[in-house]
Amino acid sequence: MPRSNFTPAAALFRHCLKKRRITAGLTQRSLAARLNRPQSFVAKYESGERRIDVVEFLEIAEAVGFDPSELIRELR
């Protein structure tokens, strides 16, 4: 299976992450500050330019304030 950031599943994952960030009232800059990362980190994974690993996903979930298992269920 090819690893692509532009499959429908990857696009849905990115959309869900961005939706949760916006719902939490966070900008890319404010989320990046919570993660101690540059704003470009958030911009790149939201646009599909960069993949995130499981550890980063869990850090993002904690910083935004959502249960990561709920997002995973939404993707199924």
PDB file of C-alpha atoms in Angstrom:
ATOM      1  CA  MET A   1       0.000   0.000   0.000  1.00  0.00           C
ATOM      2  CA  PRO A   2       1.554   3.322  -1.001  1.00  0.00           C
ATOM      3  CA  ARG A   3       2.209   5.867   1.723  1.00  0.00           C
ATOM      4  CA  SER A   4       0.593   9.067   0.611  1.00  0.00           C
ATOM      5  CA  ASN A   5      -0.631  12.124   2.437  1.00  0.00           C
ATOM      6  CA  PHE A   6      -3.207  12.631  -0.284  1.00  0.00           C
ATOM      7  CA  THR A   7      -5.385   9.531   0.000  1.00  0.00           C
ATOM      8  CA  PRO A   8      -9.026  10.075   0.966  1.00  0.00           C
ATOM      9  CA  ALA A   9      -8.334   8.593   4.412  1.00  0.00           C
ATOM     10  CA  ALA A  10      -5.355  10.903   4.998  1.00  0.00           C
ATOM     11  CA  ALA A  11      -7.401  13.901   3.859  1.00  0.00           C
ATOM     12  CA  LEU A  12     -10.192  12.964   6.279  1.00  0.00           C
ATOM     13  CA  PHE A  13      -7.678  12.603   9.136  1.00  0.00           C
ATOM     14  CA  ARG A  14      -6.241  16.057   8.403  1.00  0.00           C
ATOM     15  CA  HIS A  15      -9.742  17.533   8.179  1.00  0.00           C
ATOM     16  CA  CYS A  16     -10.704  16.030  11.549  1.00  0.00           C
ATOM     17  CA  LEU A  17      -7.578  17.411  13.208  1.00  0.00           C
ATOM     18  CA  LYS A  18      -8.141  20.880  11.768  1.00  0.00           C
ATOM     19  CA  LYS A  19     -11.845  20.845  12.684  1.00  0.00           C
ATOM     20  CA  ARG A  20     -11.017  20.002  16.292  1.00  0.00           C
ATOM     21  CA  ARG A  21      -8.378  22.744  16.455  1.00  0.00           C
ATOM     22  CA  ILE A  22     -10.814  25.348  15.136  1.00  0.00           C
ATOM     23  CA  THR A  23     -13.645  24.118  17.390  1.00  0.00           C
ATOM     24  CA  ALA A  24     -11.289  24.504  20.361  1.00  0.00           C
ATOM     25  CA  GLY A  25     -10.771  28.137  19.335  1.00  0.00           C
ATOM     26  CA  LEU A  26      -7.099  27.649  18.554  1.00  0.00           C
ATOM     27  CA  THR A  27      -5.125  29.199  15.741  1.00  0.00           C
ATOM     28  CA  GLN A  28      -2.257  27.324  14.154  1.00  0.00           C
ATOM     29  CA  ARG A  29       0.081  29.658  16.030  1.00  0.00           C
ATOM     30  CA  SER A  30      -1.550  29.072  19.426  1.00  0.00           C
ATOM     31  CA  LEU A  31      -1.587  25.302  18.964  1.00  0.00           C
ATOM     32  CA  ALA A  32       2.041  25.361  17.871  1.00  0.00           C
ATOM     33  CA  ALA A  33       2.916  27.307  21.026  1.00  0.00           C
ATOM     34  CA  ARG A  34       1.203  24.652  23.161  1.00  0.00           C
ATOM     35  CA  LEU A  35       3.237  21.997  21.335  1.00  0.00           C
ATOM     36  CA  ASN A  36       6.462  24.016  21.600  1.00  0.00           C
ATOM     37  CA  ARG A  37       6.783  23.829  17.813  1.00  0.00           C
ATOM     38  CA  PRO A  38       6.832  26.424  15.038  1.00  0.00           C
ATOM     39  CA  GLN A  39       3.531  27.400  13.413  1.00  0.00           C
ATOM     40  CA  SER A  40       4.784  25.754  10.220  1.00  0.00           C
ATOM     41  CA  PHE A  41       4.605  22.338  11.958  1.00  0.00           C
ATOM     42  CA  VAL A  42       0.816  22.676  12.260  1.00  0.00           C
ATOM     43  CA  ALA A  43       0.443  24.204   8.794  1.00  0.00           C
ATOM     44  CA  LYS A  44       2.430  21.389   7.186  1.00  0.00           C
ATOM     45  CA  TYR A  45       0.521  18.497   8.731  1.00  0.00           C
ATOM     46  CA  GLU A  46      -2.832  20.193   8.113  1.00  0.00           C
ATOM     47  CA  SER A  47      -1.965  20.733   4.436  1.00  0.00           C
ATOM     48  CA  GLY A  48      -0.589  17.224   3.946  1.00  0.00           C
ATOM     49  CA  GLU A  49       2.947  18.408   3.340  1.00  0.00           C
ATOM     50  CA  ARG A  50       4.065  16.501   6.446  1.00  0.00           C
ATOM     51  CA  ARG A  51       2.909  13.275   8.094  1.00  0.00           C
ATOM     52  CA  ILE A  52       2.599  12.970  11.857  1.00  0.00           C
ATOM     53  CA  ASP A  53       3.433   9.891  13.878  1.00  0.00           C
ATOM     54  CA  VAL A  54       1.403   8.369  16.704  1.00  0.00           C
ATOM     55  CA  VAL A  55       3.313  10.183  19.441  1.00  0.00           C
ATOM     56  CA  GLU A  56       2.754  13.528  17.708  1.00  0.00           C
ATOM     57  CA  PHE A  57      -0.933  12.684  17.241  1.00  0.00           C
ATOM     58  CA  LEU A  58      -1.296  12.037  20.975  1.00  0.00           C
ATOM     59  CA  GLU A  59       0.508  15.301  21.785  1.00  0.00           C
ATOM     60  CA  ILE A  60      -1.790  17.209  19.418  1.00  0.00           C
ATOM     61  CA  ALA A  61      -4.880  15.588  20.957  1.00  0.00           C
ATOM     62  CA  GLU A  62      -3.769  16.595  24.444  1.00  0.00           C
ATOM     63  CA  ALA A  63      -2.906  20.152  23.375  1.00  0.00           C
ATOM     64  CA  VAL A  64      -6.246  20.623  21.595  1.00  0.00           C
ATOM     65  CA  GLY A  65      -8.206  18.811  24.298  1.00  0.00           C
ATOM     66  CA  PHE A  66      -9.855  15.882  22.557  1.00  0.00           C
ATOM     67  CA  ASP A  67      -9.890  12.140  23.119  1.00  0.00           C
ATOM     68  CA  PRO A  68      -7.742  10.585  20.376  1.00  0.00           C
ATOM     69  CA  SER A  69      -9.804   7.394  20.410  1.00  0.00           C
ATOM     70  CA  GLU A  70     -12.902   9.403  19.420  1.00  0.00           C
ATOM     71  CA  LEU A  71     -11.150  10.740  16.331  1.00  0.00           C
ATOM     72  CA  ILE A  72      -9.995   7.234  15.418  1.00  0.00           C
ATOM     73  CA  ARG A  73     -13.570   5.932  15.748  1.00  0.00           C
ATOM     74  CA  GLU A  74     -14.728   8.761  13.483  1.00  0.00           C
ATOM     75  CA  LEU A  75     -12.287   7.589  10.801  1.00  0.00           C
ATOM     76  CA  ARG A  76     -13.613   4.008  10.782  1.00  0.00           C
TER      77      ARG A  76
END
